[in-house]
């Protein structure tokens, strides 16, 4: 049986607002056309639920038209994230550093096949608890909301550890193209790309996809 291929997951910039929607949709279209994109994690700025739903409705088609899933997360949001995702037509939700009770509640509400993902865990035990709550993936890495990057070696080591032990898929996130080779070597099911790697000046999804393909050819 062939080994499963590594697919891409695109992370939007933090705190996306309505005025950024058109440019982001255009970038999503281009990135999804250039690489094998499985999912887009849309990180929105907090707003009222109606505004968030409308923004998701504007952006979801850009990802979904190519077969990618759109997963939504909202910074500092006290509203109903599951409702926002469902009403906006998203494929699921992502929550960072969620308490176990939150994940179990979301899992019960997302029982119709929609995605529940999580990340932001700095301790192995917390990541293990998240996996036990029935999430569809655990993500390691990704820029913090303040723009600070996690330690690249730690991200790689966490992804490698997870892949060796657990069946729940893992997203290993690169914020610099120099990380790509090392993260691919972990065997993570998904290579996450921070926004600088897939949108804006200097982004080259096709080159990253070529690295993914070359890595799989060598295994």
Short mmCIF file of C-alpha atoms in Angstrom, two decimals:
data_model
loop_
_atom_site.label_atom_id
_atom_site.label_comp_id
_atom_site.label_asym_id
_atom_site.label_seq_id
_atom_site.Cartn_x
_atom_site.Cartn_y
_atom_site.Cartn_z
CA UNK A 1 0.00 0.00 0.00
CA UNK A 2 1.36 3.43 -0.94
CA UNK A 3 2.29 5.81 1.82
CA UNK A 4 -0.16 8.71 2.21
CA UNK A 5 1.08 11.89 0.60
CA UNK A 6 1.75 15.11 2.48
CA UNK A 7 -0.73 17.84 1.61
CA UNK A 8 -0.63 21.57 2.27
CA UNK A 9 -2.60 23.57 4.82
CA UNK A 10 -2.62 27.35 4.39
CA UNK A 11 -2.79 29.64 7.42
CA UNK A 12 -4.22 33.10 6.85
CA UNK A 13 -2.73 36.15 8.51
CA UNK A 14 -3.99 36.71 12.05
CA UNK A 15 -7.07 38.88 12.57
CA UNK A 16 -8.39 39.04 9.02
CA UNK A 17 -11.01 41.78 8.58
CA UNK A 18 -13.66 42.44 5.95
CA UNK A 19 -11.59 44.96 3.99
CA UNK A 20 -8.96 42.25 3.36
CA UNK A 21 -11.40 39.72 1.93
CA UNK A 22 -10.97 40.39 -1.80
CA UNK A 23 -7.17 40.31 -1.71
CA UNK A 24 -7.19 37.20 0.46
CA UNK A 25 -9.64 35.41 -1.84
CA UNK A 26 -7.43 36.19 -4.84
CA UNK A 27 -4.36 34.86 -3.03
CA UNK A 28 -6.24 31.72 -2.00
CA UNK A 29 -7.26 31.05 -5.58
CA UNK A 30 -3.67 31.33 -6.75
CA UNK A 31 -2.22 29.21 -3.95
CA UNK A 32 -4.79 26.45 -4.31
CA UNK A 33 -4.11 26.32 -8.04
CA UNK A 34 -0.33 25.98 -7.45
CA UNK A 35 -0.31 23.28 -4.78
CA UNK A 36 -2.16 20.32 -3.33
CA UNK A 37 -4.03 22.28 -0.67
CA UNK A 38 -6.16 20.23 1.71
CA UNK A 39 -7.27 22.98 4.06
CA UNK A 40 -7.25 26.68 4.78
CA UNK A 41 -7.23 27.91 8.38
CA UNK A 42 -8.93 31.29 8.36
CA UNK A 43 -7.91 33.38 11.39
CA UNK A 44 -10.43 36.20 11.77
CA UNK A 45 -10.47 39.32 13.91
CA UNK A 46 -13.16 39.39 16.57
CA UNK A 47 -16.43 41.01 15.50
CA UNK A 48 -20.14 40.45 15.97
CA UNK A 49 -21.41 37.09 14.77
CA UNK A 50 -23.36 38.47 11.82
CA UNK A 51 -20.27 40.23 10.45
CA UNK A 52 -18.17 37.12 10.91
CA UNK A 53 -20.72 34.93 9.15
CA UNK A 54 -20.81 37.32 6.20
CA UNK A 55 -17.01 37.38 5.99
CA UNK A 56 -16.81 33.58 6.03
CA UNK A 57 -19.42 33.47 3.25
CA UNK A 58 -17.21 35.72 1.14
CA UNK A 59 -14.06 33.68 1.65
CA UNK A 60 -15.25 30.08 1.81
CA UNK A 61 -15.84 29.66 -1.95
CA UNK A 62 -12.25 30.61 -2.79
CA UNK A 63 -10.98 27.57 -0.88
CA UNK A 64 -13.83 25.16 -1.41
CA UNK A 65 -13.98 25.60 -5.19
CA UNK A 66 -10.63 23.80 -5.41
CA UNK A 67 -11.59 21.05 -2.98
CA UNK A 68 -9.87 22.54 0.07
CA UNK A 69 -11.67 22.64 3.41
CA UNK A 70 -12.12 25.99 5.15
CA UNK A 71 -11.61 25.93 8.92
CA UNK A 72 -12.40 29.04 10.96
CA UNK A 73 -10.91 30.49 14.13
CA UNK A 74 -11.51 33.91 15.71
CA UNK A 75 -9.11 35.79 17.99
CA UNK A 76 -10.42 36.76 21.44
CA UNK A 77 -13.96 35.69 20.58
CA UNK A 78 -16.58 35.08 23.23
CA UNK A 79 -19.37 34.20 20.79
CA UNK A 80 -20.41 30.90 19.26
CA UNK A 81 -17.63 29.82 16.91
CA UNK A 82 -19.43 26.66 15.79
CA UNK A 83 -22.47 28.71 14.81
CA UNK A 84 -20.35 31.19 12.87
CA UNK A 85 -18.70 28.40 10.92
CA UNK A 86 -21.95 26.59 10.18
CA UNK A 87 -23.88 29.69 9.12
CA UNK A 88 -20.97 30.92 7.03
CA UNK A 89 -20.62 27.65 5.15
CA UNK A 90 -17.22 26.70 6.56
CA UNK A 91 -16.12 23.09 6.92
CA UNK A 92 -15.16 23.31 10.56
CA UNK A 93 -13.46 25.21 13.36
CA UNK A 94 -9.98 25.54 14.83
CA UNK A 95 -9.29 26.42 18.48
CA UNK A 96 -5.92 27.10 20.10
CA UNK A 97 -5.03 25.94 23.61
CA UNK A 98 -8.59 24.88 24.23
CA UNK A 99 -9.56 23.33 27.53
CA UNK A 100 -10.57 19.70 27.33
CA UNK A 101 -14.22 20.52 28.08
CA UNK A 102 -14.39 22.97 25.19
CA UNK A 103 -13.07 20.41 22.72
CA UNK A 104 -15.49 17.74 23.90
CA UNK A 105 -18.40 20.18 23.60
CA UNK A 106 -17.34 21.23 20.11
CA UNK A 107 -16.84 17.59 19.10
CA UNK A 108 -20.40 16.77 20.12
CA UNK A 109 -21.75 19.74 18.16
CA UNK A 110 -19.63 18.96 15.11
CA UNK A 111 -21.02 15.47 14.76
CA UNK A 112 -22.08 15.93 11.14
CA UNK A 113 -18.66 15.38 9.64
CA UNK A 114 -17.39 18.93 10.06
CA UNK A 115 -13.79 19.41 11.15
CA UNK A 116 -12.50 20.17 14.64
CA UNK A 117 -8.84 21.14 14.78
CA UNK A 118 -6.63 22.48 17.52
CA UNK A 119 -3.10 23.70 18.16
CA UNK A 120 -0.98 26.06 20.20
CA UNK A 121 0.09 23.43 22.72
CA UNK A 122 3.57 23.84 24.11
CA UNK A 123 3.44 20.79 26.37
CA UNK A 124 3.18 17.22 25.10
CA UNK A 125 0.61 16.26 27.72
CA UNK A 126 -1.77 19.02 26.64
CA UNK A 127 -1.49 17.94 23.01
CA UNK A 128 -2.21 14.34 24.01
CA UNK A 129 -5.34 15.40 25.90
CA UNK A 130 -6.51 17.30 22.83
CA UNK A 131 -6.04 14.22 20.69
CA UNK A 132 -8.06 12.16 23.16
CA UNK A 133 -10.93 14.65 22.87
CA UNK A 134 -11.54 13.47 19.31
CA UNK A 135 -10.09 16.30 17.25
CA UNK A 136 -9.45 15.76 13.55
CA UNK A 137 -5.94 17.18 13.69
CA UNK A 138 -3.40 18.68 16.08
CA UNK A 139 -1.28 21.54 14.78
CA UNK A 140 2.27 22.28 15.87
CA UNK A 141 3.80 25.64 15.05
CA UNK A 142 2.30 28.71 13.48
CA UNK A 143 3.03 32.31 14.36
CA UNK A 144 1.54 33.60 17.57
CA UNK A 145 -1.04 36.36 17.28
CA UNK A 146 1.63 38.94 18.16
CA UNK A 147 3.78 37.81 15.24
CA UNK A 148 6.36 35.95 17.31
CA UNK A 149 7.51 32.67 15.77
CA UNK A 150 7.78 29.50 17.86
CA UNK A 151 11.12 27.75 18.04
CA UNK A 152 11.54 25.89 14.75
CA UNK A 153 13.42 22.94 16.26
CA UNK A 154 10.71 22.44 18.87
CA UNK A 155 8.00 22.45 16.21
CA UNK A 156 9.85 19.83 14.20
CA UNK A 157 10.53 17.67 17.25
CA UNK A 158 6.89 17.85 18.40
CA UNK A 159 5.63 16.87 14.95
CA UNK A 160 8.09 13.97 14.73
CA UNK A 161 7.06 12.73 18.18
CA UNK A 162 3.37 12.97 17.35
CA UNK A 163 3.62 11.14 14.03
CA UNK A 164 5.53 8.26 15.61
CA UNK A 165 2.93 7.64 18.33
CA UNK A 166 -0.52 8.88 17.37
CA UNK A 167 -3.00 8.16 14.58
CA UNK A 168 -4.67 11.59 14.72
CA UNK A 169 -3.28 13.64 11.81
CA UNK A 170 -0.79 16.41 12.45
CA UNK A 171 -0.16 19.77 10.79
CA UNK A 172 3.46 20.90 11.09
CA UNK A 173 3.68 24.60 10.28
CA UNK A 174 6.54 26.38 8.52
CA UNK A 175 6.92 30.14 8.76
CA UNK A 176 10.12 30.15 6.71
CA UNK A 177 10.92 28.17 3.59
CA UNK A 178 14.08 26.88 5.28
CA UNK A 179 11.86 24.81 7.60
CA UNK A 180 10.06 22.94 4.86
CA UNK A 181 12.56 20.12 4.32
CA UNK A 182 12.83 19.32 8.02
CA UNK A 183 9.09 19.31 8.56
CA UNK A 184 8.52 17.07 5.56
CA UNK A 185 11.00 14.62 7.05
CA UNK A 186 8.79 14.21 10.13
CA UNK A 187 6.15 12.44 8.07
CA UNK A 188 3.43 14.84 9.14
CA UNK A 189 0.24 14.40 7.13
CA UNK A 190 0.01 18.13 6.47
CA UNK A 191 2.61 20.83 5.91
CA UNK A 192 1.21 24.11 7.20
CA UNK A 193 2.29 27.33 5.49
CA UNK A 194 2.19 30.68 7.22
CA UNK A 195 0.81 33.48 5.07
CA UNK A 196 4.21 34.84 3.99
CA UNK A 197 4.89 31.55 2.21
CA UNK A 198 1.74 31.49 0.10
CA UNK A 199 0.62 35.09 -0.39
CA UNK A 200 2.34 38.36 -1.08
CA UNK A 201 5.73 39.17 -2.52
CA UNK A 202 8.14 36.26 -2.70
CA UNK A 203 5.54 33.56 -2.08
CA UNK A 204 6.05 30.45 -4.21
CA UNK A 205 3.61 27.64 -3.51
CA UNK A 206 4.62 25.82 -6.68
CA UNK A 207 8.23 25.56 -5.46
CA UNK A 208 7.10 24.30 -2.06
CA UNK A 209 4.83 21.76 -3.74
CA UNK A 210 7.81 20.61 -5.80
CA UNK A 211 9.74 20.05 -2.57
CA UNK A 212 6.85 17.99 -1.20
CA UNK A 213 6.74 15.87 -4.34
CA UNK A 214 10.51 15.38 -4.32
CA UNK A 215 10.43 14.33 -0.67
CA UNK A 216 7.78 11.71 -1.38
CA UNK A 217 9.71 10.39 -4.37
CA UNK A 218 12.72 9.80 -2.12
CA UNK A 219 10.78 7.75 0.44
#
